[in-house]
mmCIF file of C-alpha atoms in Angstrom:
data_model
loop_
_atom_site.group_PDB
_atom_site.id
_atom_site.type_symbol
_atom_site.label_atom_id
_atom_site.label_comp_id
_atom_site.label_asym_id
_atom_site.label_seq_id
_atom_site.Cartn_x
_atom_site.Cartn_y
_atom_site.Cartn_z
ATOM 1 C CA MET A 6 -19.046 -18.428 2.867
ATOM 2 C CA GLU A 7 -17.904 -20.344 6.329
ATOM 3 C CA ARG A 8 -14.595 -20.856 5.117
ATOM 4 C CA VAL A 9 -14.649 -16.950 3.974
ATOM 5 C CA ARG A 10 -15.345 -16.120 7.246
ATOM 6 C CA ARG A 11 -12.967 -18.223 9.342
ATOM 7 C CA ALA A 12 -10.549 -16.685 7.275
ATOM 8 C CA ILE A 13 -11.485 -13.188 8.210
ATOM 9 C CA ALA A 14 -11.981 -13.931 11.610
ATOM 10 C CA GLY A 15 -8.391 -15.144 11.707
ATOM 11 C CA LEU A 16 -6.617 -12.085 10.305
ATOM 12 C CA ASP A 17 -5.079 -10.284 13.063
ATOM 13 C CA ARG A 18 -6.989 -7.215 13.239
ATOM 14 C CA GLN A 19 -4.021 -4.709 14.369
ATOM 15 C CA VAL A 20 -2.113 -5.562 11.193
ATOM 16 C CA LEU A 21 -4.833 -5.048 8.948
ATOM 17 C CA PHE A 22 -5.507 -1.719 10.129
ATOM 18 C CA ILE A 23 -2.177 -0.872 10.168
ATOM 19 C CA LEU A 24 -2.015 -2.159 5.587
ATOM 20 C CA VAL A 25 -5.228 -0.254 5.511
ATOM 21 C CA LEU A 26 -4.829 2.940 7.317
ATOM 22 C CA VAL A 27 -0.762 3.940 5.777
ATOM 23 C CA PRO A 28 -2.003 4.236 2.285
ATOM 24 C CA PHE A 29 -4.936 5.912 3.486
ATOM 25 C CA LEU A 30 -2.615 8.270 5.251
ATOM 26 C CA VAL A 31 -0.394 8.635 2.461
ATOM 27 C CA ILE A 32 -3.000 9.717 -0.152
ATOM 28 C CA VAL A 33 -4.686 11.981 2.593
ATOM 29 C CA GLN A 34 -1.137 13.737 2.949
ATOM 30 C CA GLN A 35 -0.407 13.944 -0.660
ATOM 31 C CA ASN A 36 -3.719 15.671 -1.823
ATOM 32 C CA PHE A 37 -4.863 17.364 1.575
ATOM 33 C CA GLY A 38 -1.350 18.301 3.282
ATOM 34 C CA SER A 39 -0.294 19.576 -0.527
ATOM 35 C CA ARG A 40 1.501 23.128 -0.688
ATOM 36 C CA ALA A 41 -0.909 23.491 -3.607
ATOM 37 C CA LEU A 42 -3.764 23.493 -1.343
ATOM 38 C CA PHE A 43 -2.318 25.494 1.591
ATOM 39 C CA ARG A 44 -1.788 28.373 -1.307
ATOM 40 C CA GLU A 45 -5.409 28.058 -3.193
ATOM 41 C CA HIS A 46 -7.552 27.280 0.131
ATOM 42 C CA LEU A 47 -5.416 28.483 3.566
ATOM 43 C CA ALA A 48 -3.342 31.343 2.186
ATOM 44 C CA ASP A 49 -5.494 34.298 1.919
ATOM 45 C CA PRO A 50 -5.190 35.770 5.992
ATOM 46 C CA PHE A 51 -1.160 35.911 5.558
ATOM 47 C CA PRO A 52 1.241 38.376 4.137
ATOM 48 C CA ILE A 53 2.279 37.263 0.682
ATOM 49 C CA GLU A 54 5.501 37.268 1.456
ATOM 50 C CA SER A 55 5.124 34.296 3.606
ATOM 51 C CA ILE A 56 3.281 32.181 1.658
ATOM 52 C CA GLY A 57 5.733 30.014 0.010
ATOM 53 C CA ILE A 58 7.185 29.051 4.130
ATOM 54 C CA LEU A 59 4.080 28.696 5.169
ATOM 55 C CA SER A 60 3.012 26.321 2.517
ATOM 56 C CA TRP A 61 6.581 23.955 3.198
ATOM 57 C CA ALA A 62 4.841 24.633 6.893
ATOM 58 C CA TRP A 63 1.679 22.539 6.182
ATOM 59 C CA TRP A 64 3.549 20.253 4.120
ATOM 60 C CA PHE A 65 6.003 19.397 7.068
ATOM 61 C CA GLY A 66 3.274 19.560 9.775
ATOM 62 C CA VAL A 67 -0.037 17.685 8.198
ATOM 63 C CA GLN A 68 3.297 14.760 7.487
ATOM 64 C CA GLY A 69 4.338 15.288 11.179
ATOM 65 C CA VAL A 70 0.600 14.977 12.331
ATOM 66 C CA LEU A 71 -0.388 11.746 9.775
ATOM 67 C CA GLY A 72 3.198 9.671 9.902
ATOM 68 C CA PHE A 73 3.673 10.388 13.532
ATOM 69 C CA VAL A 74 0.406 11.551 16.074
ATOM 70 C CA VAL A 75 -2.096 9.347 14.326
ATOM 71 C CA PRO A 76 -0.206 6.066 14.268
ATOM 72 C CA VAL A 77 0.648 6.991 17.613
ATOM 73 C CA LEU A 78 -2.501 7.374 18.655
ATOM 74 C CA ALA A 79 -4.204 4.781 16.997
ATOM 75 C CA LEU A 80 -1.739 2.034 18.452
ATOM 76 C CA VAL A 81 -1.809 3.546 21.877
ATOM 77 C CA LEU A 82 -5.418 4.434 22.456
ATOM 78 C CA ILE A 83 -7.132 1.017 20.470
ATOM 79 C CA PHE A 84 -4.643 -1.527 20.266
ATOM 80 C CA ARG A 85 -3.986 -0.694 24.018
ATOM 81 C CA ARG A 86 0.078 -0.662 22.939
ATOM 82 C CA LYS A 87 2.889 0.600 25.221
ATOM 83 C CA PRO A 88 4.975 3.196 24.022
ATOM 84 C CA ARG A 89 8.349 0.895 23.444
ATOM 85 C CA GLU A 90 6.168 -1.668 22.022
ATOM 86 C CA ILE A 91 5.825 0.181 18.965
ATOM 87 C CA GLY A 92 9.052 1.818 18.800
ATOM 88 C CA LEU A 93 8.972 5.027 20.960
ATOM 89 C CA GLY A 94 11.425 3.991 23.433
ATOM 90 C CA LEU A 95 14.671 4.797 23.668
ATOM 91 C CA GLY A 96 15.854 1.161 23.005
ATOM 92 C CA ASP A 97 19.683 0.403 22.284
ATOM 93 C CA TRP A 98 20.778 3.614 22.319
ATOM 94 C CA ARG A 99 24.054 3.170 22.908
ATOM 95 C CA PHE A 100 23.730 1.206 19.914
ATOM 96 C CA ALA A 101 22.512 3.720 17.964
ATOM 97 C CA THR A 102 24.511 6.404 18.849
ATOM 98 C CA VAL A 103 27.852 4.817 17.551
ATOM 99 C CA ILE A 104 26.079 3.972 14.247
ATOM 100 C CA ALA A 105 24.915 7.788 13.947
ATOM 101 C CA LEU A 106 28.589 9.035 14.801
ATOM 102 C CA ALA A 107 29.803 6.353 12.508
ATOM 103 C CA TYR A 108 27.379 7.562 9.814
ATOM 104 C CA VAL A 109 28.255 11.114 9.665
ATOM 105 C CA PRO A 110 31.878 11.432 7.794
ATOM 106 C CA LEU A 111 30.122 8.772 5.688
ATOM 107 C CA VAL A 112 26.988 10.952 4.184
ATOM 108 C CA VAL A 113 29.113 13.980 4.284
ATOM 109 C CA VAL A 114 31.026 12.852 1.369
ATOM 110 C CA GLY A 115 28.705 10.870 -0.418
ATOM 111 C CA THR A 116 26.691 14.526 -0.354
ATOM 112 C CA TRP A 117 29.547 16.383 -1.163
ATOM 113 C CA PHE A 118 29.742 14.513 -4.610
ATOM 114 C CA LEU A 119 25.931 14.258 -5.192
ATOM 115 C CA SER A 120 25.758 18.272 -4.475
ATOM 116 C CA ASP A 121 28.110 18.234 -7.707
ATOM 117 C CA SER A 122 24.394 17.222 -10.011
ATOM 118 C CA PRO A 123 22.681 19.453 -11.830
ATOM 119 C CA ASP A 124 19.943 17.487 -10.892
ATOM 120 C CA PHE A 125 20.773 17.659 -7.237
ATOM 121 C CA GLN A 126 21.637 21.292 -7.352
ATOM 122 C CA ALA A 127 18.110 21.757 -9.283
ATOM 123 C CA LYS A 128 15.899 19.711 -6.341
ATOM 124 C CA TYR A 129 17.568 20.857 -2.946
ATOM 125 C CA PRO A 130 16.995 22.580 -0.920
ATOM 126 C CA HIS A 131 12.988 21.913 -2.430
ATOM 127 C CA PHE A 132 12.416 25.614 -0.829
ATOM 128 C CA GLY A 133 13.971 27.899 -3.670
ATOM 129 C CA PRO A 134 14.648 30.992 -1.013
ATOM 130 C CA ALA A 135 16.911 28.737 1.661
ATOM 131 C CA ALA A 136 19.472 28.870 -0.585
ATOM 132 C CA ARG A 137 19.640 32.869 -0.782
ATOM 133 C CA ASP A 138 19.031 33.478 2.797
ATOM 134 C CA TRP A 139 20.472 31.628 5.917
ATOM 135 C CA GLY A 140 17.996 33.249 8.358
ATOM 136 C CA VAL A 141 15.008 31.049 5.847
ATOM 137 C CA PHE A 142 17.352 28.047 5.594
ATOM 138 C CA VAL A 143 17.738 27.965 9.511
ATOM 139 C CA ILE A 144 13.896 28.255 9.700
ATOM 140 C CA TYR A 145 13.008 25.917 6.642
ATOM 141 C CA GLN A 146 15.334 22.995 8.395
ATOM 142 C CA ALA A 147 13.656 23.181 11.745
ATOM 143 C CA LEU A 148 10.058 22.823 9.953
ATOM 144 C CA PHE A 149 11.854 19.619 8.114
ATOM 145 C CA LEU A 150 12.858 17.701 11.442
ATOM 146 C CA PHE A 151 9.483 17.623 12.355
ATOM 147 C CA TYR A 152 8.427 15.311 9.228
ATOM 148 C CA TRP A 153 10.912 13.469 9.165
ATOM 149 C CA ILE A 154 9.464 12.509 12.766
ATOM 150 C CA GLY A 155 6.690 11.955 11.035
ATOM 151 C CA TRP A 156 8.225 10.136 7.556
ATOM 152 C CA GLU A 157 9.861 7.924 9.532
ATOM 153 C CA TYR A 158 7.384 6.941 12.216
ATOM 154 C CA LEU A 159 5.062 6.080 9.465
ATOM 155 C CA TRP A 160 7.295 3.530 7.755
ATOM 156 C CA ARG A 161 10.285 2.664 10.104
ATOM 157 C CA GLY A 162 7.571 2.759 13.600
ATOM 158 C CA PHE A 163 4.139 1.925 12.994
ATOM 159 C CA MET A 164 4.985 -0.266 9.786
ATOM 160 C CA ILE A 165 7.894 -2.179 11.344
ATOM 161 C CA PHE A 166 6.879 -2.547 14.948
ATOM 162 C CA GLY A 167 3.067 -2.676 14.165
ATOM 163 C CA THR A 168 2.916 -5.824 11.515
ATOM 164 C CA ALA A 169 6.228 -7.621 13.004
ATOM 165 C CA ARG A 170 3.849 -9.791 15.108
ATOM 166 C CA VAL A 171 2.614 -11.624 11.663
ATOM 167 C CA PHE A 172 5.666 -10.940 9.446
ATOM 168 C CA GLY A 173 8.555 -10.850 11.832
ATOM 169 C CA VAL A 174 11.896 -9.489 9.977
ATOM 170 C CA TYR A 175 10.006 -9.538 7.023
ATOM 171 C CA ALA A 176 8.238 -6.246 7.963
ATOM 172 C CA ILE A 177 11.464 -4.705 7.247
ATOM 173 C CA PHE A 178 11.658 -5.044 3.796
ATOM 174 C CA ILE A 179 7.493 -4.753 3.069
ATOM 175 C CA GLN A 180 8.084 -0.846 4.585
ATOM 176 C CA THR A 181 10.754 -0.709 1.952
ATOM 177 C CA ILE A 182 8.111 -1.195 -1.323
ATOM 178 C CA PRO A 183 5.987 1.760 -0.842
ATOM 179 C CA PHE A 184 9.141 4.260 0.717
ATOM 180 C CA ALA A 185 10.784 3.570 -2.397
ATOM 181 C CA LEU A 186 7.843 3.689 -4.668
ATOM 182 C CA LEU A 187 7.527 7.671 -2.445
ATOM 183 C CA HIS A 188 10.761 8.299 -4.682
ATOM 184 C CA LEU A 189 9.859 7.812 -7.841
ATOM 185 C CA ASN A 190 10.326 11.527 -8.586
ATOM 186 C CA LYS A 191 13.738 12.331 -7.349
ATOM 187 C CA PRO A 192 17.081 11.937 -8.967
ATOM 188 C CA LEU A 193 17.537 8.467 -10.581
ATOM 189 C CA PRO A 194 20.780 7.889 -7.791
ATOM 190 C CA GLU A 195 18.865 9.088 -4.992
ATOM 191 C CA SER A 196 15.349 6.651 -5.885
ATOM 192 C CA LEU A 197 17.972 3.738 -5.988
ATOM 193 C CA LEU A 198 19.543 4.802 -2.907
ATOM 194 C CA SER A 199 16.405 4.641 -1.314
ATOM 195 C CA ILE A 200 15.715 0.818 -1.348
ATOM 196 C CA VAL A 201 19.159 0.557 0.225
ATOM 197 C CA GLY A 202 18.535 3.290 2.831
ATOM 198 C CA GLY A 203 15.084 1.854 3.463
ATOM 199 C CA ILE A 204 16.257 -1.837 4.248
ATOM 200 C CA ALA A 205 19.522 -0.333 5.925
ATOM 201 C CA LEU A 206 17.249 2.193 8.119
ATOM 202 C CA GLY A 207 14.984 -0.501 8.104
ATOM 203 C CA GLY A 208 17.254 -3.041 10.052
ATOM 204 C CA LEU A 209 18.558 -0.514 12.136
ATOM 205 C CA VAL A 210 15.756 0.263 13.654
ATOM 206 C CA TRP A 211 14.994 -3.559 14.202
ATOM 207 C CA ARG A 212 18.147 -3.900 16.005
ATOM 208 C CA CYS A 213 18.103 -0.579 18.396
ATOM 209 C CA ARG A 214 14.409 -1.712 18.844
ATOM 210 C CA SER A 215 13.413 2.030 18.749
ATOM 211 C CA PHE A 216 12.731 3.813 15.760
ATOM 212 C CA TRP A 217 14.192 7.125 16.805
ATOM 213 C CA ILE A 218 17.565 6.437 15.633
ATOM 214 C CA ALA A 219 16.035 7.295 12.165
ATOM 215 C CA VAL A 220 15.804 10.567 12.577
ATOM 216 C CA PRO A 221 18.963 12.364 13.069
ATOM 217 C CA ILE A 222 20.041 10.210 10.317
ATOM 218 C CA HIS A 223 17.592 11.128 7.704
ATOM 219 C CA PHE A 224 17.335 14.758 8.991
ATOM 220 C CA PHE A 225 20.968 15.123 9.055
ATOM 221 C CA GLN A 226 21.701 13.403 5.513
ATOM 222 C CA MET A 227 19.062 15.982 3.885
ATOM 223 C CA LEU A 228 20.803 18.676 5.625
ATOM 224 C CA ILE A 229 23.599 18.127 5.150
ATOM 225 C CA LEU A 230 22.734 18.035 1.082
ATOM 226 C CA ASP A 231 20.818 21.484 1.364
ATOM 227 C CA THR A 232 24.019 22.635 2.804
ATOM 228 C CA TRP A 233 26.408 21.737 -0.033
ATOM 229 C CA CYS A 234 23.783 22.459 -2.764
ATOM 230 C CA THR A 235 23.204 25.456 -1.020
ATOM 231 C CA LEU A 236 26.685 26.884 -0.721
ATOM 232 C CA ARG A 237 27.408 25.697 -4.076
ATOM 233 C CA ALA A 238 24.560 27.759 -5.647
ATOM 234 C CA ARG A 239 25.155 30.989 -3.472
ATOM 235 C CA THR A 240 29.460 30.336 -4.706
ATOM 236 C CA GLY A 241 29.126 28.769 -8.763
ATOM 237 C CA VAL A 242 31.834 25.974 -7.285
ATOM 238 C CA ASP A 243 31.911 22.979 -9.117
ATOM 239 C CA GLY A 244 33.366 20.042 -8.731
ATOM 240 C CA THR A 245 34.529 17.328 -6.194
ATOM 241 C CA GLY A 246 38.293 17.898 -5.649
ATOM 242 C CA LEU A 247 39.967 19.151 -2.793
ATOM 243 C CA ASP A 248 40.649 23.007 -4.412
ATOM 244 C CA ALA A 249 36.823 22.979 -5.065
ATOM 245 C CA LEU A 250 36.001 22.193 -1.512
ATOM 246 C CA TRP A 251 38.432 24.695 -0.389
ATOM 247 C CA ARG A 252 37.117 27.664 -2.941
ATOM 248 C CA LEU A 253 33.558 26.892 -1.441
ATOM 249 C CA LEU A 254 34.013 26.874 2.143
ATOM 250 C CA SER A 255 36.186 30.389 1.101
ATOM 251 C CA GLY A 256 32.800 31.806 -0.580
ATOM 252 C CA GLY A 257 33.880 31.036 -3.970
#
């Protein structure tokens, strides 16, 4: 028993707290932040035509609170960490800006090819009416941004900067495991790319010493994929050649 006591006493309390809290937050998000829960228990006061987008707002909002607000408050109030110590500073913003701008053409081209897949067209945008109404599309994407802040901080901020004191650079790979597992229900190419993406984004955040760079990258990636899939749904254009691109941009 003395050996067990010494082993427990030697654990890093902050790292232990994070490794227990993260799965707890994911479970809470999946159960109490679900759109189904909103429709069943919270939708009654609202007009029926708004329930769809509000259910997504609930999902996005809960993720933003559980993934960003709760972890930040925990590190700042419980462990007395300064914002820059937990990835909230600007870090090397010049390097981050160069990488983000260089990534734009890659993601535009890559998502153009992915959007030609029926699996991706059936999946994106997640909220179907956004593909039929540009006004709804804009509202949906704006709500999605708060989701990305919570999603990215939970993995690339809370887990990396919160556990680096024990795991060092291995924290990048540790956060990639649950991140990739949460992509199991995505189309296979996206599931596999989540492993690469988790490591790449984690490495970039580590290099920049700030989680903020991950937010516009992930947000833009989803925004442009949703845009391509929406345009294909509205025009019925298939294919990936220049002729298909021209027909898509000219309205079919």
